[in-house]
mmCIF file of C-alpha atoms in Angstrom:
data_model
loop_
_atom_site.group_PDB
_atom_site.id
_atom_site.type_symbol
_atom_site.label_atom_id
_atom_site.label_comp_id
_atom_site.label_asym_id
_atom_site.label_seq_id
_atom_site.Cartn_x
_atom_site.Cartn_y
_atom_site.Cartn_z
ATOM 1 C CA MET A 1 -16.237 -24.782 137.746
ATOM 2 C CA ASN A 2 -14.789 -27.721 139.624
ATOM 3 C CA ASN A 3 -11.331 -28.529 138.257
ATOM 4 C CA ASN A 4 -10.681 -31.477 140.541
ATOM 5 C CA PRO A 5 -9.929 -34.527 138.372
ATOM 6 C CA LEU A 6 -12.171 -37.550 138.631
ATOM 7 C CA LYS A 7 -10.537 -40.950 138.676
ATOM 8 C CA TYR A 8 -12.372 -44.006 137.389
ATOM 9 C CA THR A 9 -10.788 -47.446 137.419
ATOM 10 C CA ASP A 10 -11.937 -50.363 135.293
ATOM 11 C CA PRO A 11 -11.859 -53.998 136.524
ATOM 12 C CA THR A 12 -8.353 -54.503 135.102
ATOM 13 C CA GLY A 13 -7.010 -51.690 137.245
ATOM 14 C CA HIS A 14 -6.017 -49.357 134.431
ATOM 15 C CA GLY A 15 -7.439 -46.121 135.796
ATOM 16 C CA ILE A 16 -6.700 -42.725 134.300
ATOM 17 C CA ASN A 17 -8.165 -39.406 135.304
ATOM 18 C CA THR A 18 -10.805 -37.391 133.492
ATOM 19 C CA ILE A 19 -10.747 -33.577 133.453
ATOM 20 C CA SER A 20 -13.028 -30.968 131.945
ATOM 21 C CA ASN A 21 -12.434 -29.253 128.626
ATOM 22 C CA ASP A 22 -11.967 -25.896 130.354
ATOM 23 C CA ASP A 23 -9.399 -27.336 132.745
ATOM 24 C CA PHE A 24 -7.408 -28.700 129.807
ATOM 25 C CA PHE A 25 -7.170 -25.350 128.020
ATOM 26 C CA GLN A 26 -6.319 -23.535 131.253
ATOM 27 C CA ARG A 27 -3.389 -25.886 131.769
ATOM 28 C CA ILE A 28 -2.244 -25.530 128.163
ATOM 29 C CA ASN A 29 -2.475 -21.739 128.008
ATOM 30 C CA LYS A 30 -1.141 -20.775 131.437
ATOM 31 C CA ASP A 31 2.520 -21.507 130.610
ATOM 32 C CA LYS A 32 4.065 -19.612 127.705
ATOM 33 C CA THR A 33 7.752 -20.078 128.466
ATOM 34 C CA SER A 34 8.581 -23.769 128.090
ATOM 35 C CA GLU A 35 8.374 -25.598 124.774
ATOM 36 C CA LEU A 36 5.160 -27.436 123.927
ATOM 37 C CA ASN A 37 4.331 -29.336 120.753
ATOM 38 C CA ILE A 38 0.830 -30.762 120.340
ATOM 39 C CA TRP A 39 0.115 -33.649 117.963
ATOM 40 C CA VAL A 40 -3.501 -34.509 117.081
ATOM 41 C CA GLY A 41 -4.193 -38.033 115.845
ATOM 42 C CA ASP A 42 -6.618 -38.236 112.942
ATOM 43 C CA HIS A 43 -8.522 -41.055 111.255
ATOM 44 C CA HIS A 44 -9.021 -39.899 107.693
ATOM 45 C CA CYS A 45 -12.536 -41.326 107.255
ATOM 46 C CA ILE A 46 -14.198 -39.484 110.179
ATOM 47 C CA PRO A 47 -14.186 -35.745 111.081
ATOM 48 C CA ASP A 48 -13.216 -36.102 114.762
ATOM 49 C CA GLY A 49 -9.498 -35.427 114.307
ATOM 50 C CA ASN A 50 -10.077 -32.300 112.233
ATOM 51 C CA LYS A 51 -12.761 -31.159 114.672
ATOM 52 C CA LEU A 52 -10.353 -31.363 117.611
ATOM 53 C CA PHE A 53 -7.617 -29.753 115.502
ATOM 54 C CA ALA A 54 -9.888 -26.784 114.703
ATOM 55 C CA ASP A 55 -10.943 -26.420 118.343
ATOM 56 C CA LEU A 56 -7.313 -26.310 119.443
ATOM 57 C CA ALA A 57 -6.408 -23.780 116.748
ATOM 58 C CA LYS A 58 -9.229 -21.558 117.956
ATOM 59 C CA ASN A 59 -8.571 -21.777 121.695
ATOM 60 C CA ILE A 60 -4.790 -21.997 122.072
ATOM 61 C CA ASP A 61 -3.098 -18.719 122.971
ATOM 62 C CA LEU A 62 -1.567 -17.206 119.823
ATOM 63 C CA ASN A 63 1.678 -16.487 121.727
ATOM 64 C CA HIS A 64 2.092 -20.144 122.624
ATOM 65 C CA ILE A 65 2.005 -22.043 119.317
ATOM 66 C CA GLY A 66 3.551 -20.673 116.135
ATOM 67 C CA ASN A 67 3.020 -23.347 113.493
ATOM 68 C CA LEU A 68 -0.110 -25.085 112.224
ATOM 69 C CA VAL A 69 1.162 -28.353 110.755
ATOM 70 C CA LEU A 70 -0.811 -30.745 108.540
ATOM 71 C CA GLU A 71 0.126 -34.131 107.147
ATOM 72 C CA ASN A 72 0.361 -34.069 103.363
ATOM 73 C CA THR A 73 2.151 -37.037 101.835
ATOM 74 C CA SER A 74 2.075 -35.524 98.343
ATOM 75 C CA ALA A 75 3.802 -32.270 99.344
ATOM 76 C CA PRO A 76 7.494 -31.818 98.441
ATOM 77 C CA ILE A 77 9.908 -32.012 101.381
ATOM 78 C CA SER A 78 11.588 -28.868 100.046
ATOM 79 C CA GLY A 79 9.028 -26.867 102.019
ATOM 80 C CA ASN A 80 8.079 -24.818 98.961
ATOM 81 C CA LYS A 81 4.433 -25.862 99.218
ATOM 82 C CA ARG A 82 2.460 -24.658 102.237
ATOM 83 C CA PRO A 83 -1.147 -24.839 103.430
ATOM 84 C CA THR A 84 -3.095 -21.625 103.014
ATOM 85 C CA SER A 85 -6.127 -20.008 104.613
ATOM 86 C CA VAL A 86 -7.592 -19.269 101.176
ATOM 87 C CA GLN A 87 -10.246 -21.876 100.351
ATOM 88 C CA THR A 88 -12.310 -21.449 97.174
ATOM 89 C CA PRO A 89 -15.578 -23.240 96.269
ATOM 90 C CA SER A 90 -13.715 -25.316 93.687
ATOM 91 C CA MET A 91 -11.240 -26.436 96.364
ATOM 92 C CA LEU A 92 -14.182 -27.577 98.501
ATOM 93 C CA GLN A 93 -15.582 -29.826 95.793
ATOM 94 C CA THR A 94 -12.164 -31.155 94.818
ATOM 95 C CA SER A 95 -11.325 -32.005 98.428
ATOM 96 C CA VAL A 96 -14.712 -33.609 99.100
ATOM 97 C CA ASN A 97 -14.505 -35.746 95.959
ATOM 98 C CA HIS A 98 -10.947 -36.810 96.811
ATOM 99 C CA THR A 99 -11.919 -37.814 100.357
ATOM 100 C CA MET A 100 -14.934 -39.777 99.119
ATOM 101 C CA ARG A 101 -12.813 -41.742 96.642
ATOM 102 C CA LYS A 102 -9.755 -42.329 98.805
ATOM 103 C CA HIS A 103 -11.457 -43.188 102.093
ATOM 104 C CA ASN A 104 -14.780 -44.606 100.875
ATOM 105 C CA VAL A 105 -16.995 -42.168 102.788
ATOM 106 C CA ASN A 106 -20.211 -40.465 101.760
ATOM 107 C CA GLU A 107 -20.526 -36.814 100.757
ATOM 108 C CA THR A 108 -21.866 -35.714 104.158
ATOM 109 C CA GLN A 109 -18.889 -37.195 105.988
ATOM 110 C CA ALA A 110 -16.400 -35.836 103.462
ATOM 111 C CA THR A 111 -17.918 -32.353 103.699
ATOM 112 C CA ALA A 112 -17.740 -32.387 107.508
ATOM 113 C CA ILE A 113 -14.070 -33.423 107.338
ATOM 114 C CA TYR A 114 -13.320 -30.561 104.945
ATOM 115 C CA ASN A 115 -15.277 -27.951 106.921
ATOM 116 C CA TYR A 116 -13.428 -28.653 110.183
ATOM 117 C CA LYS A 117 -10.115 -28.583 108.328
ATOM 118 C CA ARG A 118 -11.104 -25.248 106.792
ATOM 119 C CA GLU A 119 -11.884 -23.847 110.259
ATOM 120 C CA ALA A 120 -8.320 -24.599 111.330
ATOM 121 C CA LEU A 121 -6.767 -23.308 108.107
ATOM 122 C CA ALA A 122 -8.572 -19.991 108.570
ATOM 123 C CA PHE A 123 -6.093 -19.126 111.337
ATOM 124 C CA ILE A 124 -3.069 -19.338 109.031
ATOM 125 C CA GLY A 125 -1.596 -15.901 108.518
ATOM 126 C CA SER A 126 -3.370 -14.157 111.385
ATOM 127 C CA LYS A 127 -2.341 -16.608 114.100
ATOM 128 C CA PHE A 128 -0.103 -19.372 112.712
ATOM 129 C CA LYS A 129 2.354 -20.188 109.977
ATOM 130 C CA GLY A 130 1.092 -23.034 107.818
ATOM 131 C CA VAL A 131 3.442 -25.990 107.289
ATOM 132 C CA TYR A 132 3.178 -29.517 105.873
ATOM 133 C CA ILE A 133 4.724 -32.676 107.311
ATOM 134 C CA GLY A 134 5.002 -36.178 105.870
ATOM 135 C CA GLY A 135 5.918 -34.909 102.412
ATOM 136 C CA GLU A 136 6.828 -37.326 99.645
ATOM 137 C CA LYS A 137 5.222 -40.175 101.618
ATOM 138 C CA TRP A 138 7.054 -39.458 104.882
ATOM 139 C CA LYS A 139 10.449 -39.358 103.200
ATOM 140 C CA ASN A 140 12.195 -37.162 105.800
ATOM 141 C CA PRO A 141 10.019 -35.696 108.592
ATOM 142 C CA ARG A 142 13.096 -34.780 110.631
ATOM 143 C CA LEU A 143 14.214 -32.393 107.903
ATOM 144 C CA GLU A 144 10.746 -30.859 107.700
ATOM 145 C CA VAL A 145 10.522 -30.277 111.449
ATOM 146 C CA SER A 146 14.053 -28.849 111.606
ATOM 147 C CA ARG A 147 12.863 -25.919 109.478
ATOM 148 C CA MET A 148 9.986 -25.035 111.797
ATOM 149 C CA LYS A 149 10.682 -22.159 114.165
ATOM 150 C CA GLY A 150 8.624 -22.198 117.343
ATOM 151 C CA ASN A 151 6.129 -24.628 118.845
ATOM 152 C CA ILE A 152 3.791 -26.660 116.660
ATOM 153 C CA LEU A 153 0.173 -27.794 116.573
ATOM 154 C CA ALA A 154 0.146 -30.744 114.185
ATOM 155 C CA ARG A 155 -2.520 -33.035 112.741
ATOM 156 C CA VAL A 156 -1.301 -36.410 111.483
ATOM 157 C CA GLY A 157 -2.712 -39.893 111.115
ATOM 158 C CA ALA A 158 -3.219 -41.489 114.532
ATOM 159 C CA ALA A 159 -1.039 -44.447 113.551
ATOM 160 C CA HIS A 160 1.976 -42.117 113.424
ATOM 161 C CA LEU A 161 1.432 -41.292 117.109
ATOM 162 C CA LEU A 162 0.363 -44.700 118.413
ATOM 163 C CA THR A 163 2.518 -47.141 116.463
ATOM 164 C CA ILE A 164 5.859 -47.916 118.089
ATOM 165 C CA VAL A 165 7.479 -49.750 115.179
ATOM 166 C CA ALA A 166 6.451 -49.247 111.572
ATOM 167 C CA PRO A 167 4.706 -52.261 110.010
ATOM 168 C CA LYS A 168 7.133 -54.357 107.942
ATOM 169 C CA LYS A 169 5.337 -53.524 104.716
ATOM 170 C CA TYR A 170 6.100 -49.823 105.332
ATOM 171 C CA LEU A 171 9.698 -50.113 106.535
ATOM 172 C CA THR A 172 11.155 -49.681 103.055
ATOM 173 C CA LEU A 173 8.759 -46.855 102.179
ATOM 174 C CA LEU A 174 8.639 -44.573 105.207
ATOM 175 C CA HIS A 175 11.384 -42.919 107.220
ATOM 176 C CA SER A 176 11.987 -44.563 110.605
ATOM 177 C CA ASP A 177 11.169 -41.231 112.275
ATOM 178 C CA SER A 178 7.561 -41.599 111.105
ATOM 179 C CA TYR A 179 6.563 -43.915 114.008
ATOM 180 C CA PRO A 180 5.948 -42.610 116.627
ATOM 181 C CA VAL A 181 6.698 -39.239 115.094
ATOM 182 C CA GLN A 182 6.281 -37.171 118.266
ATOM 183 C CA GLU A 183 8.738 -39.330 120.219
ATOM 184 C CA LYS A 184 11.285 -39.431 117.400
ATOM 185 C CA LEU A 185 11.276 -35.701 116.625
ATOM 186 C CA LYS A 186 10.172 -33.867 119.791
ATOM 187 C CA PRO A 187 10.509 -36.498 122.555
ATOM 188 C CA ASN A 188 10.599 -34.295 125.644
ATOM 189 C CA THR A 189 8.291 -31.491 124.579
ATOM 190 C CA SER A 190 5.387 -33.303 122.913
ATOM 191 C CA ILE A 191 1.925 -34.363 123.981
ATOM 192 C CA ALA A 192 -0.399 -36.379 121.757
ATOM 193 C CA LEU A 193 -4.181 -35.979 121.587
ATOM 194 C CA ILE A 194 -6.435 -38.680 120.138
ATOM 195 C CA PRO A 195 -10.252 -38.342 119.899
ATOM 196 C CA ARG A 196 -12.227 -41.146 121.513
ATOM 197 C CA ASN A 197 -13.841 -42.242 118.240
ATOM 198 C CA VAL A 198 -10.445 -42.394 116.531
ATOM 199 C CA ILE A 199 -9.155 -44.646 119.319
ATOM 200 C CA ASP A 200 -12.157 -46.954 118.899
ATOM 201 C CA LEU A 201 -11.442 -47.321 115.180
ATOM 202 C CA PHE A 202 -7.745 -47.825 115.856
ATOM 203 C CA ILE A 203 -8.486 -50.635 118.310
ATOM 204 C CA LYS A 204 -10.769 -52.363 115.797
ATOM 205 C CA SER A 205 -8.041 -52.243 113.160
ATOM 206 C CA GLY A 206 -5.420 -53.715 115.504
ATOM 207 C CA ASP A 207 -3.779 -52.114 118.539
ATOM 208 C CA SER A 208 -0.134 -51.465 117.630
ATOM 209 C CA ARG A 209 0.848 -50.386 121.152
ATOM 210 C CA GLN A 210 1.061 -53.966 122.413
ATOM 211 C CA ASN A 211 4.860 -54.036 122.212
ATOM 212 C CA ASN A 212 5.477 -50.662 123.802
ATOM 213 C CA LEU A 213 7.986 -51.379 126.569
ATOM 214 C CA GLU A 214 7.949 -47.805 127.805
ATOM 215 C CA PRO A 215 4.337 -46.629 128.035
ATOM 216 C CA GLY A 216 3.727 -43.012 128.845
ATOM 217 C CA PHE A 217 1.156 -41.265 130.983
ATOM 218 C CA GLY A 218 -2.323 -40.184 130.046
ATOM 219 C CA LEU A 219 -5.686 -38.713 130.967
ATOM 220 C CA TRP A 220 -9.074 -38.204 129.368
ATOM 221 C CA VAL A 221 -10.455 -34.756 128.552
ATOM 222 C CA ASN A 222 -14.211 -34.413 128.255
ATOM 223 C CA GLY A 223 -15.677 -32.683 125.229
ATOM 224 C CA LYS A 224 -17.318 -29.294 125.702
ATOM 225 C CA ASP A 225 -20.735 -30.942 125.518
ATOM 226 C CA ASN A 226 -19.704 -33.401 128.267
ATOM 227 C CA LYS A 227 -20.481 -36.387 126.052
ATOM 228 C CA PRO A 228 -17.961 -39.229 126.511
ATOM 229 C CA GLU A 229 -17.987 -39.965 122.772
ATOM 230 C CA ASN A 230 -16.591 -36.461 122.159
ATOM 231 C CA ALA A 231 -13.766 -36.833 124.689
ATOM 232 C CA PHE A 232 -10.115 -37.176 123.745
ATOM 233 C CA LEU A 233 -7.076 -38.875 125.203
ATOM 234 C CA VAL A 234 -3.954 -36.893 126.132
ATOM 235 C CA PHE A 235 -0.723 -38.846 126.531
ATOM 236 C CA GLY A 236 3.031 -38.367 126.611
ATOM 237 C CA LYS A 237 6.103 -39.156 128.666
ATOM 238 C CA GLY A 238 8.271 -36.052 128.488
ATOM 239 C CA GLU A 239 8.671 -32.877 130.488
ATOM 240 C CA ALA A 240 5.860 -31.130 128.607
ATOM 241 C CA MET A 241 3.389 -33.742 129.872
ATOM 242 C CA ARG A 242 4.696 -33.674 133.444
ATOM 243 C CA GLU A 243 4.723 -29.873 133.694
ATOM 244 C CA ARG A 244 1.085 -29.494 132.707
ATOM 245 C CA PHE A 245 -0.521 -32.718 133.903
ATOM 246 C CA GLY A 246 1.887 -34.184 136.450
ATOM 247 C CA ASP A 247 -0.640 -33.912 139.279
ATOM 248 C CA ILE A 248 -3.348 -35.871 137.454
ATOM 249 C CA MET A 249 -1.758 -38.088 134.800
ATOM 250 C CA GLN A 250 -1.719 -41.853 135.263
ATOM 251 C CA PRO A 251 0.370 -44.633 133.646
ATOM 252 C CA MET A 252 -1.074 -45.806 130.343
ATOM 253 C CA PRO A 253 -1.895 -49.498 129.874
ATOM 254 C CA MET A 254 0.018 -51.456 127.247
ATOM 255 C CA SER A 255 -3.163 -51.843 125.200
ATOM 256 C CA LEU A 256 -5.541 -49.016 124.325
ATOM 257 C CA SER A 257 -8.445 -51.432 124.753
ATOM 258 C CA LYS A 258 -7.680 -51.581 128.483
ATOM 259 C CA LEU A 259 -8.149 -47.865 129.105
ATOM 260 C CA SER A 260 -10.636 -47.037 131.820
ATOM 261 C CA PRO A 261 -14.007 -45.661 130.704
ATOM 262 C CA ILE A 262 -14.654 -41.950 130.356
ATOM 263 C CA LYS A 263 -17.108 -40.446 132.797
ATOM 264 C CA PRO A 264 -19.002 -37.172 132.349
ATOM 265 C CA ASP A 265 -18.216 -34.184 134.539
ATOM 266 C CA PRO A 266 -20.747 -34.379 137.416
ATOM 267 C CA ASP A 267 -21.001 -30.592 137.619
ATOM 268 C CA LEU A 268 -22.061 -30.321 133.982
ATOM 269 C CA SER A 269 -24.345 -33.327 134.292
ATOM 270 C CA ALA A 270 -26.103 -31.673 137.214
ATOM 271 C CA MET A 271 -26.602 -28.532 135.125
ATOM 272 C CA ASN A 272 -28.098 -30.541 132.267
ATOM 273 C CA HIS A 273 -30.276 -32.666 134.558
ATOM 274 C CA PRO A 274 -31.176 -30.570 137.611
ATOM 275 C CA VAL A 275 -32.779 -32.307 140.552
ATOM 276 C CA THR A 276 -36.221 -30.920 141.313
ATOM 277 C CA PRO A 277 -37.196 -30.540 144.970
#
């Protein structure tokens, strides 16, 4: 495997590196001493965020991350309610129906979202403690995080990771620590991961990073299948980002729409399309 990063620069000059999926997990799992908190950005109407969340839960070293954290705005901030690995058939149908109604998706999409979430939840108990964040409509995320012992792998709405200032219509409803939650609560030890398809939807709905005066650093990670549409963005600006990706990370543009394109790993492409003599 060739772990050398590949740099591609678009016409605007905003080039960030692309690394393989294996290289990413090697960098994440090799260091088990310093603090690392991973935040996955989700878009609730597609399965990509839950898919990445499940893949991380499966492949991260169990000695490295202690808490599996899921956004649940209806949970009490008391911490008395927790996610569980037990998923019954009735819970499947209830969850699928809820997703279809709330996010206006079809049954196939809602089932895929649930199944990836269930894959991640299956590791609660044997590998992680299950915890909710964003309870009571993001009333006090700082209190919720203060109770968590150890590093976290969290899945929240992508807007909570990408939005610098909460929209005015939410200012009276949500705690100020809700945007961007990783920078407000774990500023030096967090990295954020956003699937490519989630970023595309976020851009279409309005890029809220335009006013970010202190952009961080980022890189693309190819999906296991080497398809650019299954890649994800890694970004951050603290020590956790520099320790693991300091040799390959590049400054992020002010707008997500100006990110350089993702390119497939040439080694994997050669394997999939061998040249005949």
